CSV table of C-alpha atoms and ligand atoms in Angstrom, one decimal:
chain,number,residue,atom,x,y,z
A,1,MET,CA,-1.0,29.6,-31.9
A,2,LEU,CA,1.8,27.1,-31.9
A,3,ARG,CA,1.7,24.3,-34.4
A,4,THR,CA,5.0,22.3,-34.9
A,5,ALA,CA,6.9,20.6,-32.5
A,6,GLN,CA,9.3,23.1,-33.4
A,7,GLU,CA,7.3,26.0,-32.6
A,8,LEU,CA,6.5,24.5,-29.4
A,9,ARG,CA,10.3,24.2,-28.4
A,10,ALA,CA,11.0,27.8,-29.3
A,11,TRP,CA,8.2,29.0,-26.9
A,12,LEU,CA,9.1,26.6,-24.4
A,13,GLN,CA,12.3,28.5,-24.2
A,14,GLY,CA,10.8,31.7,-22.7
A,15,GLU,CA,8.2,30.0,-20.4
A,16,ARG,CA,8.3,30.8,-16.6
A,17,ALA,CA,8.4,27.9,-14.4
A,18,PRO,CA,6.2,26.2,-13.2
A,19,LEU,CA,4.9,25.4,-16.4
A,20,THR,CA,1.4,24.1,-16.5
A,21,LEU,CA,-0.1,21.8,-19.4
A,22,ILE,CA,-3.7,21.5,-20.0
A,23,PRO,CA,-4.5,18.8,-22.4
A,24,THR,CA,-7.4,18.7,-24.3
A,25,MET,CA,-9.2,17.7,-27.6
A,26,GLY,CA,-10.7,20.8,-28.5
A,27,GLY,CA,-14.4,21.1,-28.5
A,28,LEU,CA,-13.9,23.8,-25.7
A,29,HIS,CA,-16.7,24.5,-23.2
A,30,GLN,CA,-17.0,26.2,-19.5
A,31,GLY,CA,-15.6,23.0,-18.4
A,32,HIS,CA,-12.3,23.6,-20.1
A,33,VAL,CA,-12.6,27.3,-19.2
A,34,ARG,CA,-12.5,26.2,-15.5
A,35,LEU,CA,-9.2,24.0,-16.2
A,36,MET,CA,-7.7,27.2,-17.5
A,37,GLU,CA,-8.8,29.3,-14.5
A,38,VAL,CA,-7.4,26.8,-12.1
A,39,ALA,CA,-4.2,26.7,-13.9
A,40,ARG,CA,-3.6,30.5,-14.0
A,41,SER,CA,-5.0,31.3,-10.4
A,42,SER,CA,-2.9,28.4,-8.9
A,43,SER,CA,0.6,29.4,-9.9
A,44,ALA,CA,2.5,32.3,-11.4
A,45,GLY,CA,4.2,30.2,-14.0
A,46,SER,CA,3.1,29.9,-17.9
A,47,THR,CA,0.1,27.9,-19.0
A,48,LEU,CA,-0.2,25.7,-22.1
A,49,LEU,CA,-3.5,24.5,-23.7
A,50,SER,CA,-2.9,21.4,-25.9
A,51,LEU,CA,-5.5,20.8,-28.9
A,52,PHE,CA,-5.0,17.5,-30.2
A,53,VAL,CA,-7.9,15.0,-31.1
A,54,ASN,CA,-6.1,11.7,-30.5
A,55,PRO,CA,-6.8,8.8,-32.9
A,56,LEU,CA,-5.6,6.1,-30.4
A,57,GLN,CA,-8.2,6.7,-27.9
A,58,PHE,CA,-11.3,6.3,-30.5
A,59,GLY,CA,-12.6,2.6,-31.1
A,60,PRO,CA,-13.2,1.6,-34.6
A,61,ASN,CA,-16.9,2.4,-34.3
A,62,GLU,CA,-16.5,5.5,-32.4
A,63,ASP,CA,-16.7,9.2,-33.3
A,64,TYR,CA,-13.1,10.2,-34.2
A,65,ASP,CA,-14.1,11.6,-37.5
A,66,ARG,CA,-17.0,13.5,-36.2
A,67,TYR,CA,-15.2,14.7,-33.1
A,68,PRO,CA,-16.0,18.4,-32.8
A,69,ARG,CA,-13.1,20.2,-34.3
A,70,THR,CA,-13.7,24.0,-33.7
A,71,LEU,CA,-10.5,25.5,-33.9
A,72,GLN,CA,-11.4,29.2,-34.4
A,73,SER,CA,-13.8,29.3,-31.3
A,74,ASP,CA,-11.3,27.2,-29.2
A,75,LEU,CA,-8.8,29.7,-29.7
A,76,ALA,CA,-11.1,32.6,-28.9
A,77,LEU,CA,-12.2,30.5,-25.8
A,78,ALA,CA,-8.4,30.1,-24.6
A,79,GLU,CA,-7.7,33.5,-25.1
A,80,SER,CA,-10.1,35.1,-23.3
A,81,ALA,CA,-9.5,32.7,-20.5
A,82,GLY,CA,-5.9,33.8,-20.7
A,83,VAL,CA,-3.5,30.7,-21.0
A,84,ASP,CA,-0.3,32.0,-22.3
A,85,ALA,CA,-0.4,30.0,-25.6
A,86,VAL,CA,-2.2,27.4,-27.1
A,87,TRP,CA,-0.5,24.1,-29.3
A,88,ALA,CA,-2.3,22.6,-31.8
A,89,PRO,CA,0.1,20.1,-33.0
A,90,ASP,CA,-0.7,17.8,-36.2
A,91,ILE,CA,-0.6,14.1,-35.7
A,92,GLY,CA,3.0,13.9,-37.0
A,93,ASP,CA,4.5,16.4,-34.3
A,94,VAL,CA,2.9,14.1,-31.7
A,95,PHE,CA,3.5,10.7,-33.5
A,96,PRO,CA,6.3,10.9,-35.9
A,97,ASP,CA,5.9,7.4,-37.1
A,98,GLY,CA,2.2,7.7,-37.3
A,99,PRO,CA,0.1,6.7,-34.1
A,100,GLU,CA,0.0,2.9,-35.0
A,101,ASP,CA,3.7,2.4,-35.5
A,102,SER,CA,4.5,4.6,-32.5
A,103,VAL,CA,5.6,2.9,-29.1
A,104,GLY,CA,2.4,2.7,-26.9
A,105,LEU,CA,1.7,2.2,-23.2
A,106,THR,CA,-0.7,-0.4,-21.7
A,107,VAL,CA,-2.5,0.3,-18.4
A,108,PRO,CA,-2.6,-2.1,-16.0
A,109,ALA,CA,-6.0,-4.3,-16.7
A,110,LEU,CA,-7.4,-3.7,-13.0
A,111,LEU,CA,-7.7,-0.1,-13.6
A,112,GLN,CA,-9.4,-0.5,-16.9
A,113,SER,CA,-11.6,-3.6,-16.3
A,114,ASN,CA,-14.5,-1.6,-15.1
A,115,LEU,CA,-16.3,1.5,-15.7
A,116,CYS,CA,-15.5,3.0,-19.3
A,117,GLY,CA,-12.4,0.7,-19.5
A,118,ARG,CA,-14.8,-2.1,-20.0
A,119,VAL,CA,-16.7,-1.1,-22.5
A,120,ARG,CA,-14.3,0.7,-24.5
A,121,PRO,CA,-11.4,-1.5,-24.9
A,122,GLY,CA,-8.0,0.2,-26.0
A,123,HIS,CA,-9.5,3.8,-25.1
A,124,PHE,CA,-7.3,4.2,-22.0
A,125,ASP,CA,-4.1,2.6,-23.5
A,126,GLY,CA,-4.6,5.3,-26.0
A,127,VAL,CA,-5.1,8.5,-23.6
A,128,ALA,CA,-2.1,7.1,-21.5
A,129,THR,CA,0.0,6.9,-24.6
A,130,VAL,CA,-0.9,10.3,-26.1
A,131,VAL,CA,-0.5,12.1,-22.5
A,132,ALA,CA,2.9,10.6,-22.1
A,133,ARG,CA,3.9,12.0,-25.5
A,134,LEU,CA,2.4,15.4,-24.7
A,135,LEU,CA,4.5,15.2,-21.4
A,136,ALA,CA,7.9,14.4,-23.1
A,137,LEU,CA,7.2,17.0,-25.6
A,138,VAL,CA,6.3,19.9,-23.4
A,139,LYS,CA,8.0,18.8,-20.0
A,140,PRO,CA,5.4,20.6,-17.8
A,141,GLN,CA,5.5,20.6,-13.9
A,142,ARG,CA,2.0,20.4,-13.6
A,143,LEU,CA,-1.0,19.0,-15.6
A,144,VAL,CA,-4.4,20.1,-15.1
A,145,LEU,CA,-7.3,17.5,-15.8
A,146,GLY,CA,-10.9,17.3,-15.1
A,147,GLU,CA,-12.4,15.2,-12.4
A,148,LYS,CA,-15.3,14.7,-15.0
A,149,ASP,CA,-13.4,11.6,-16.6
A,150,TRP,CA,-12.5,10.3,-13.0
A,151,GLN,CA,-11.1,7.1,-14.4
A,152,GLN,CA,-9.2,8.8,-16.7
A,153,LEU,CA,-7.6,10.7,-14.1
A,154,VAL,CA,-6.7,7.7,-11.8
A,155,ILE,CA,-4.9,6.3,-14.9
A,156,LEU,CA,-3.0,9.5,-15.6
A,157,ARG,CA,-1.9,10.0,-11.9
A,158,ARG,CA,-0.7,6.4,-12.1
A,159,LEU,CA,1.2,7.0,-15.4
A,160,VAL,CA,3.1,9.9,-13.5
A,161,GLU,CA,3.7,7.7,-10.6
A,162,ASP,CA,4.7,4.7,-12.1
A,163,MET,CA,7.2,6.5,-14.3
A,164,ASN,CA,8.2,8.8,-11.4
A,165,LEU,CA,7.5,12.1,-13.9
A,166,PRO,CA,8.1,15.2,-11.9
A,167,VAL,CA,4.7,16.4,-12.8
A,168,THR,CA,1.9,17.7,-10.1
A,169,VAL,CA,-1.6,16.6,-11.3
A,170,LEU,CA,-4.4,18.9,-10.4
A,171,GLY,CA,-7.9,17.4,-10.8
A,172,VAL,CA,-10.6,20.3,-11.1
A,173,PRO,CA,-14.6,19.6,-10.4
A,174,THR,CA,-16.8,18.6,-13.2
A,175,VAL,CA,-18.7,22.1,-14.4
A,176,ARG,CA,-22.4,21.4,-15.0
A,177,GLU,CA,-25.2,23.2,-17.1
A,178,ALA,CA,-28.0,25.1,-14.8
A,179,ASP,CA,-30.1,22.1,-15.1
A,180,GLY,CA,-27.0,19.9,-13.8
A,181,LEU,CA,-25.9,18.3,-16.7
A,182,ALA,CA,-22.1,17.7,-16.9
A,183,MET,CA,-20.4,20.1,-19.7
A,184,SER,CA,-19.0,17.7,-22.4
A,185,SER,CA,-17.8,18.4,-25.9
A,186,ARG,CA,-20.4,15.9,-26.9
A,187,ASN,CA,-23.3,17.8,-25.7
A,188,ARG,CA,-23.3,19.6,-28.8
A,189,TYR,CA,-24.7,16.6,-30.5
A,190,LEU,CA,-27.8,16.3,-28.4
A,191,SER,CA,-31.2,17.2,-30.3
A,192,PRO,CA,-33.4,19.5,-28.1
A,193,GLU,CA,-35.5,16.5,-27.1
A,194,ASN,CA,-32.5,14.5,-26.1
A,195,ARG,CA,-31.0,17.3,-24.4
A,196,GLU,CA,-34.2,17.5,-22.0
A,197,ARG,CA,-33.8,13.6,-21.5
A,198,ALA,CA,-30.3,13.7,-20.7
A,199,VAL,CA,-30.9,15.6,-17.3
A,200,ALA,CA,-32.1,12.5,-15.8
A,201,LEU,CA,-28.4,11.4,-15.6
A,202,PRO,CA,-27.1,13.8,-13.0
A,203,ARG,CA,-30.4,13.9,-11.6
A,204,ALA,CA,-30.7,10.0,-11.1
A,205,LEU,CA,-27.0,10.0,-9.4
A,206,GLN,CA,-27.3,13.2,-7.6
A,207,ALA,CA,-30.5,11.6,-6.0
A,208,ALA,CA,-28.6,8.3,-4.7
A,209,ASP,CA,-28.2,8.0,-1.4
A,210,PHE,CA,-25.2,6.2,0.3
A,211,LYS,CA,-27.5,2.9,0.8
A,212,ASP,CA,-28.4,2.9,-2.8
A,213,ASP,CA,-26.8,0.5,-5.1
A,214,ALA,CA,-26.2,0.6,-8.9
A,215,ALA,CA,-29.3,-1.3,-9.7
A,216,ASP,CA,-31.4,1.3,-8.1
A,217,VAL,CA,-30.0,4.0,-10.3
A,218,ARG,CA,-29.8,1.8,-13.3
A,219,LYS,CA,-34.0,1.5,-13.2
A,220,VAL,CA,-34.2,5.1,-12.9
A,221,LEU,CA,-32.2,5.8,-15.9
A,222,ILE,CA,-34.1,3.2,-18.2
A,223,ALA,CA,-37.3,4.8,-17.0
A,224,ALA,CA,-36.4,7.9,-18.2
A,225,GLY,CA,-35.6,6.8,-21.6
A,226,LEU,CA,-31.8,6.5,-21.5
A,227,GLU,CA,-30.1,3.5,-22.7
A,228,VAL,CA,-27.9,2.2,-20.2
A,229,GLU,CA,-24.2,1.3,-20.9
A,230,TYR,CA,-23.1,0.4,-17.1
A,231,VAL,CA,-24.0,2.0,-13.9
A,232,GLU,CA,-21.4,1.0,-11.0
A,233,ARG,CA,-19.9,1.6,-7.8
A,234,VAL,CA,-16.3,1.3,-7.3
A,235,THR,CA,-13.6,2.4,-4.8
A,236,PRO,CA,-12.2,5.7,-6.3
A,237,THR,CA,-8.7,4.7,-6.2
A,238,SER,CA,-8.6,0.9,-7.1
A,239,LEU,CA,-11.8,1.3,-9.2
A,240,GLN,CA,-13.0,-2.1,-8.1
A,241,PRO,CA,-16.6,-2.8,-7.3
A,242,CYS,CA,-17.5,-2.1,-3.7
A,243,GLY,CA,-20.6,-1.4,-1.4
A,244,GLN,CA,-21.9,0.4,1.7
A,245,GLU,CA,-18.5,-0.6,3.3
A,246,THR,CA,-16.4,1.7,1.6
A,247,ALA,CA,-16.7,5.2,3.3
A,248,ILE,CA,-16.2,7.2,-0.1
A,249,SER,CA,-17.3,5.4,-3.1
A,250,LEU,CA,-17.8,6.5,-6.7
A,251,LEU,CA,-21.1,5.9,-8.5
A,252,ALA,CA,-20.7,6.3,-12.1
A,253,ALA,CA,-22.9,5.8,-15.4
A,254,ALA,CA,-22.8,5.8,-18.9
A,255,VAL,CA,-25.7,6.1,-20.9
A,256,ARG,CA,-26.4,6.8,-24.7
A,257,CYS,CA,-29.2,9.4,-25.3
A,258,GLY,CA,-29.9,9.3,-29.0
A,259,ASN,CA,-26.5,8.7,-30.5
A,260,THR,CA,-24.8,10.7,-27.8
A,261,ARG,CA,-22.8,8.7,-25.1
A,262,LEU,CA,-22.6,10.6,-21.6
A,263,ILE,CA,-20.9,9.9,-18.8
A,264,ASP,CA,-21.1,11.3,-15.1
A,265,HIS,CA,-20.7,10.2,-11.8
A,266,VAL,CA,-21.2,11.1,-7.8
A,267,PHE,CA,-19.5,10.6,-4.9
A,268,LEU,CA,-21.3,8.5,-2.3
A,269,MET,CA,-19.8,9.4,1.4
A,270,SER,CA,-20.8,7.6,4.8
A,271,ARG,CA,-18.6,10.1,6.5
A,272,ALA,CA,-16.2,13.2,5.5
A,273,PRO,CA,-12.5,12.0,5.1
A,274,LEU,CA,-10.3,10.4,7.3
A,275,VAL,CA,-6.3,10.6,7.2
A,276,ALA,CA,-3.9,8.6,9.1
A,277,ILE,CA,-0.3,9.7,9.4
A,278,ASP,CA,1.9,7.2,11.6
A,279,GLY,CA,5.6,7.2,11.9
A,280,PRO,CA,8.4,7.3,14.1
A,281,ALA,CA,9.6,10.1,16.5
A,282,GLY,CA,11.6,13.0,15.0
A,283,ALA,CA,10.3,12.6,11.8
A,284,GLY,CA,8.6,16.0,11.7
A,285,LYS,CA,4.9,14.7,11.7
A,286,SER,CA,3.0,17.2,13.8
A,287,THR,CA,4.4,20.2,11.8
A,288,VAL,CA,3.8,19.0,8.4
A,289,THR,CA,0.3,17.3,9.5
A,290,ARG,CA,-0.8,20.6,11.2
A,291,ALA,CA,-0.3,22.4,7.6
A,292,PHE,CA,-1.7,19.5,5.7
A,293,ALA,CA,-5.2,19.6,7.9
A,294,GLU,CA,-5.2,23.1,7.5
A,295,ARG,CA,-4.8,23.4,3.8
A,296,LEU,CA,-7.6,20.7,3.4
A,297,GLY,CA,-9.9,22.1,6.1
A,298,LEU,CA,-9.5,18.8,8.1
A,299,THR,CA,-9.4,19.0,11.6
A,300,TYR,CA,-5.9,18.1,13.1
A,301,LEU,CA,-6.4,15.4,15.8
A,302,ASP,CA,-2.9,15.1,17.7
A,303,THR,CA,-3.0,11.7,19.6
A,304,GLY,CA,0.1,12.7,20.8
A,305,ALA,CA,-1.5,15.4,23.0
A,306,MET,CA,-4.0,13.0,24.2
A,307,TYR,CA,-1.3,10.7,25.9
A,308,ARG,CA,0.6,13.8,27.1
A,309,ALA,CA,-2.7,15.1,28.8
A,310,VAL,CA,-3.2,11.4,30.5
A,311,THR,CA,0.5,11.9,31.6
A,312,TRP,CA,0.0,15.3,32.7
A,313,LEU,CA,-3.0,14.4,34.8
A,314,VAL,CA,-1.0,11.1,36.4
A,315,GLN,CA,1.8,13.6,37.4
A,316,GLN,CA,-0.6,16.0,38.7
A,317,ARG,CA,-2.3,13.5,41.1
A,318,GLN,CA,1.2,12.1,41.8
A,319,VAL,CA,0.4,8.7,40.8
A,320,ASN,CA,3.4,6.3,39.9
A,321,PRO,CA,3.6,5.9,36.3
A,322,GLU,CA,3.9,2.3,36.5
A,323,ASP,CA,0.7,1.8,38.9
A,324,VAL,CA,-1.5,0.5,36.2
A,325,ALA,CA,-4.6,0.2,38.6
A,326,ALA,CA,-4.3,3.7,39.8
A,327,ILE,CA,-4.1,5.1,36.3
A,328,ALA,CA,-6.9,2.9,35.2
A,329,SER,CA,-9.1,4.3,37.9
A,330,LEU,CA,-7.8,8.1,36.8
A,331,LEU,CA,-9.2,7.3,33.4
A,332,VAL,CA,-12.5,6.8,34.9
A,333,ASP,CA,-13.7,10.5,35.1
A,334,PHE,CA,-10.8,11.8,32.9
A,335,ASN,CA,-12.7,14.2,30.5
A,336,LEU,CA,-10.5,15.6,27.5
A,337,ALA,CA,-11.5,17.9,25.0
A,338,LEU,CA,-9.5,19.3,21.9
A,339,ARG,CA,-10.3,22.5,20.2
A,340,SER,CA,-8.8,23.5,17.0
A,341,LEU,CA,-7.7,27.1,17.3
A,342,PRO,CA,-7.1,29.5,14.4
A,343,GLY,CA,-3.4,28.9,12.8
A,344,GLY,CA,-3.8,25.2,13.5
A,345,ARG,CA,-3.0,25.3,17.1
A,346,GLN,CA,-5.0,22.7,19.5
A,347,GLN,CA,-6.3,23.6,22.7
A,348,VAL,CA,-6.1,20.6,25.3
A,349,LEU,CA,-8.6,20.6,28.3
A,350,VAL,CA,-8.5,17.9,30.8
A,351,ASN,CA,-11.7,18.0,33.4
A,352,GLY,CA,-12.0,22.0,32.1
A,353,GLU,CA,-8.3,23.0,32.5
A,354,ASP,CA,-6.5,24.4,29.7
A,355,VAL,CA,-3.2,22.2,29.5
A,356,SER,CA,-2.1,22.9,26.3
A,357,ASP,CA,1.3,24.4,27.4
A,358,ALA,CA,1.7,22.0,30.7
A,359,ILE,CA,1.7,18.8,28.6
A,360,ARG,CA,4.8,20.1,26.5
A,361,SER,CA,7.0,20.4,29.9
A,362,PRO,CA,10.2,18.4,30.1
A,363,GLU,CA,8.6,16.4,32.7
A,364,VAL,CA,5.6,15.0,30.8
A,365,THR,CA,8.0,14.3,27.6
A,366,ALA,CA,10.1,12.0,30.0
A,367,ALA,CA,7.4,10.0,31.2
A,368,VAL,CA,4.8,10.0,28.2
A,369,SER,CA,6.4,6.7,26.4
A,370,ALA,CA,5.7,4.6,29.9
A,371,VAL,CA,2.1,6.1,30.5
A,372,ALA,CA,1.3,5.4,26.9
A,373,ALA,CA,2.5,1.8,26.9
A,374,HIS,CA,-0.3,0.9,29.2
A,375,ARG,CA,-3.1,-1.1,27.5
A,376,CYS,CA,-5.8,0.7,29.8
A,377,VAL,CA,-4.5,3.9,28.4
A,378,ARG,CA,-4.2,3.1,25.0
A,379,LYS,CA,-7.9,1.3,25.1
A,380,SER,CA,-9.4,4.4,26.5
A,381,LEU,CA,-7.8,6.8,24.3
A,382,THR,CA,-8.3,4.7,21.2
A,383,GLU,CA,-12.0,4.7,22.0
A,384,GLN,CA,-12.3,8.4,22.2
A,385,GLN,CA,-10.2,9.0,18.9
A,386,LYS,CA,-12.5,6.2,17.4
A,387,ALA,CA,-15.7,8.2,18.4
A,388,MET,CA,-14.1,11.3,17.5
A,389,GLY,CA,-13.4,10.0,14.0
A,390,ALA,CA,-17.2,8.6,13.5
A,391,GLU,CA,-18.1,11.3,11.3
A,392,GLY,CA,-14.7,12.0,9.6
A,393,GLY,CA,-13.3,15.1,8.7
A,394,LEU,CA,-9.9,14.3,10.4
A,395,VAL,CA,-6.2,14.0,10.2
A,396,ALA,CA,-4.9,11.9,12.9
A,397,GLU,CA,-1.2,11.4,13.6
A,398,GLY,CA,0.5,9.2,16.0
A,399,ARG,CA,1.9,5.4,15.9
A,400,ASP,CA,-1.0,3.2,15.4
A,401,ILE,CA,-3.8,5.2,13.8
A,402,GLY,CA,-3.9,3.6,10.5
A,403,THR,CA,-3.9,-0.1,12.4
A,404,ALA,CA,-5.7,0.6,15.5
A,405,VAL,CA,-7.5,3.7,15.6
A,406,PHE,CA,-8.7,4.5,11.9
A,407,PRO,CA,-8.1,1.2,10.2
A,408,ASP,CA,-10.5,2.4,7.3
A,409,ALA,CA,-8.8,5.9,6.9
A,410,ASP,CA,-9.1,6.9,3.1
A,411,LEU,CA,-5.4,7.9,3.2
A,412,LYS,CA,-2.6,6.2,5.4
A,413,VAL,CA,0.7,7.5,5.6
A,414,PHE,CA,3.9,6.4,7.2
A,415,LEU,CA,6.1,9.5,7.2
A,416,THR,CA,9.4,8.6,8.0
A,417,ALA,CA,13.3,9.8,7.4
A,418,THR,CA,16.5,7.9,7.7
A,419,VAL,CA,17.9,7.7,11.2
A,420,SER,CA,20.9,9.9,10.2
A,421,GLU,CA,18.3,12.5,8.6
A,422,ARG,CA,16.5,12.7,12.1
A,423,ALA,CA,19.9,13.3,13.9
A,424,ARG,CA,20.8,16.1,11.8
A,425,ARG,CA,17.4,17.6,12.1
A,426,ARG,CA,17.4,17.2,15.9
A,427,ALA,CA,21.0,18.5,16.2
A,428,MET,CA,20.0,21.5,14.3
A,429,ASP,CA,16.8,22.0,16.5
A,430,LEU,CA,18.9,21.7,19.5
A,431,GLU,CA,21.5,24.2,18.3
A,432,GLN,CA,18.7,26.7,17.2
A,433,ARG,CA,17.2,26.7,20.7
A,434,GLY,CA,20.5,27.2,22.3
A,435,PHE,CA,21.6,23.7,23.4
A,436,ALA,CA,24.7,21.9,22.9
A,437,ALA,CA,23.9,18.7,20.3
A,438,PRO,CA,25.5,15.5,21.5
A,439,ILE,CA,27.7,14.3,18.6
A,440,ARG,CA,26.0,12.8,15.7
A,441,SER,CA,27.1,9.2,16.5
A,442,GLU,CA,25.4,9.4,19.7
A,443,LEU,CA,22.4,11.0,18.5
A,444,GLU,CA,21.8,8.4,16.0
A,445,ALA,CA,22.3,5.4,18.4
A,446,GLN,CA,19.7,7.3,20.6
A,447,ILE,CA,17.2,7.4,18.0
A,448,ALA,CA,17.8,4.1,16.6
A,449,GLU,CA,17.3,2.6,20.3
A,450,ARG,CA,14.2,4.6,20.3
A,451,ASP,CA,12.9,3.1,17.1
A,452,ARG,CA,13.8,-0.3,18.6
A,453,LYS,CA,11.8,0.1,21.5
A,454,ASP,CA,8.7,1.6,19.5
A,455,SER,CA,8.4,-1.2,17.0
A,456,THR,CA,9.1,-3.9,19.6
A,457,ARG,CA,7.0,-2.6,22.5
A,458,GLU,CA,3.9,-5.2,23.3
A,459,GLU,CA,1.1,-2.2,23.4
A,460,ALA,CA,0.6,-0.7,20.0
A,461,PRO,CA,3.8,-1.2,18.6
A,462,LEU,CA,4.7,1.1,15.8
A,463,VAL,CA,4.3,-0.7,12.3
A,464,LYS,CA,3.4,0.5,9.0
A,465,ALA,CA,0.0,-0.5,8.0
A,466,SER,CA,-0.1,-3.0,5.0
A,467,ASP,CA,-2.0,-0.3,2.9
A,468,ALA,CA,-0.1,2.7,4.1
A,469,VAL,CA,2.2,4.8,1.6
A,470,GLU,CA,5.8,5.2,3.0
A,471,LEU,CA,7.0,8.9,2.5
A,472,VAL,CA,10.7,9.3,3.1
A,473,THR,CA,11.2,12.7,3.9
A,474,ASP,CA,15.3,12.8,3.4
A,475,GLY,CA,16.3,15.9,1.7
A,476,MET,CA,12.6,17.4,1.4
A,477,ALA,CA,11.7,20.8,2.6
A,478,ILE,CA,8.8,20.9,4.8
A,479,ASP,CA,6.7,22.5,1.9
A,480,ALA,CA,7.7,19.7,-0.3
A,481,VAL,CA,6.2,16.9,2.2
A,482,ILE,CA,3.2,19.0,2.6
A,483,ASP,CA,2.6,19.0,-1.4
A,484,ALA,CA,3.2,15.4,-1.4
A,485,LEU,CA,0.8,14.8,1.0
A,486,VAL,CA,-2.1,16.8,-0.5
A,487,GLN,CA,-0.9,14.9,-4.0
A,488,LEU,CA,-1.6,11.6,-2.3
A,489,PHE,CA,-4.9,12.8,-0.5
A,490,ARG,CA,-6.1,14.2,-4.0
A,491,ALA,CA,-5.5,11.0,-5.7
A,492,ARG,CA,-8.1,9.4,-3.1
A,493,VAL,CA,-10.4,12.1,-2.4
A,494,ALA,CA,-11.9,14.1,-5.3
A,495,GLU,CA,-12.2,18.0,-4.8
A,496,GLU,CA,-15.6,17.3,-5.9
A,497,ALA,CA,-16.3,14.9,-2.7
A,498,TRP,CA,-14.1,17.2,-0.4
A,499,PRO,CA,-13.3,20.7,-1.9
A,500,THR,CA,-10.2,22.5,-0.5
A,501,PRO,CA,-11.3,25.5,1.2
A,502,GLU,CA,-10.1,28.9,0.0
A,503,HIS,CA,-7.7,30.5,1.9
B,601,PAF,O1,-9.8,14.2,-21.6
B,601,PAF,C1,-9.2,14.5,-22.8
B,601,PAF,O2,-9.7,15.5,-23.4
B,601,PAF,C2,-8.3,13.7,-23.3
B,601,PAF,O3,-8.8,12.3,-23.3
B,601,PAF,C3,-7.0,13.9,-23.2
B,601,PAF,C4,-6.5,13.9,-21.7
B,601,PAF,C5,-6.5,15.4,-23.8
B,601,PAF,C6,-6.1,12.8,-23.9
B,601,PAF,O4,-6.4,13.0,-25.3
């Protein structure tokens, strides 16, 4: 076990990257064991568990003094879970000038005006302050936290993002007792009678339906003899109140059972997650979207392939790509089917015929922009895409997904790269395929011109949705872009709501 900041520094010299920190306040239970397992199984680097009961996150009337301090059994559990080291600092190692006289952080009011933040003023400022200090002392590349404390997880993700810390945050689903009670260090305070009563909390939440509101759950909890502190339904990312219009919402509750405070939540979902990825040509959207979809068990919807399929049919029937009336009549009995094949490939069938390869021909490539610009084509395909997305479970990639097709997507990304970076990639691609690449300035001019056309055209211009995250991929390897997309997704959709499939 490491104690002082000095001992920690000495240990850090020999660690293997990526280093993962699992911050805890001790009182370890199977939920923490799960955090340690995830830390170990998801990387070959070193894992460090910290045990530190942080005085700053307890209010004056809260249980700082009686919070479980079970060092010996914590060490035994950490050892059996196989972490590389445990660091149990003293207060002075974390706050050399004392907790009250050290620089502290303030979490934005919006993130703490609901749920636990509202009833525990100062709590999340204390959490953010201590975690920032732990991160500064340990400098891990990865931070593992439980989804059980969802508001804490949202706030700590924001801390990492706001301060631009080079840390990946991994959220781990809540672990429950056999009867459903969420594991918590505080469960040990429950008398046998209260322990029995406590199970009403997960039961009431898990029985809640998408159409139920917080008041329904509150009634059930009160009837079960629990003292309700709050029951709230919020948007998982903004933590602002919401109703049924939000496809994935968080229904969270805090109760008192005897003297013990318990929290729990459930995600209410009207459909599986939807992700919209838009951006200019040549930003590498298809490659990363395909891989991202596969990693998360979502279906990849290549809308570009749909426009290519229409273009293929237009050419097949020898229709002039400018002849709107003729194209409109083609669309009447245009039957398009997309099937995901293993390995992320997509099969495209037009009126039963497999055109997956044919739609990639240079002739289709040359005509697709003109065909896709017709209003009747956009309307017809947008409707089909919306119908495909009704149940969710999709990642769609295109130019107007976040604005026209899935305006309610859970994550919208505008994936782009500077013109010079896209020209560099295009030249590399051409050279690799044995073609002579035009000089760089010419390629850049072509790309800039295409951007101009795409963003000024009348029908479905390329625009960044106001709520999209812009990801500029200059200098990023493909894997890094996929990792960044996964991080963005996980900040919005919990593992509990949509588990990552095992590969
Ligand atoms: O979740 C906890 O145990 C604590 O809030 C944390 C993250 C270790 C900060 O003290």
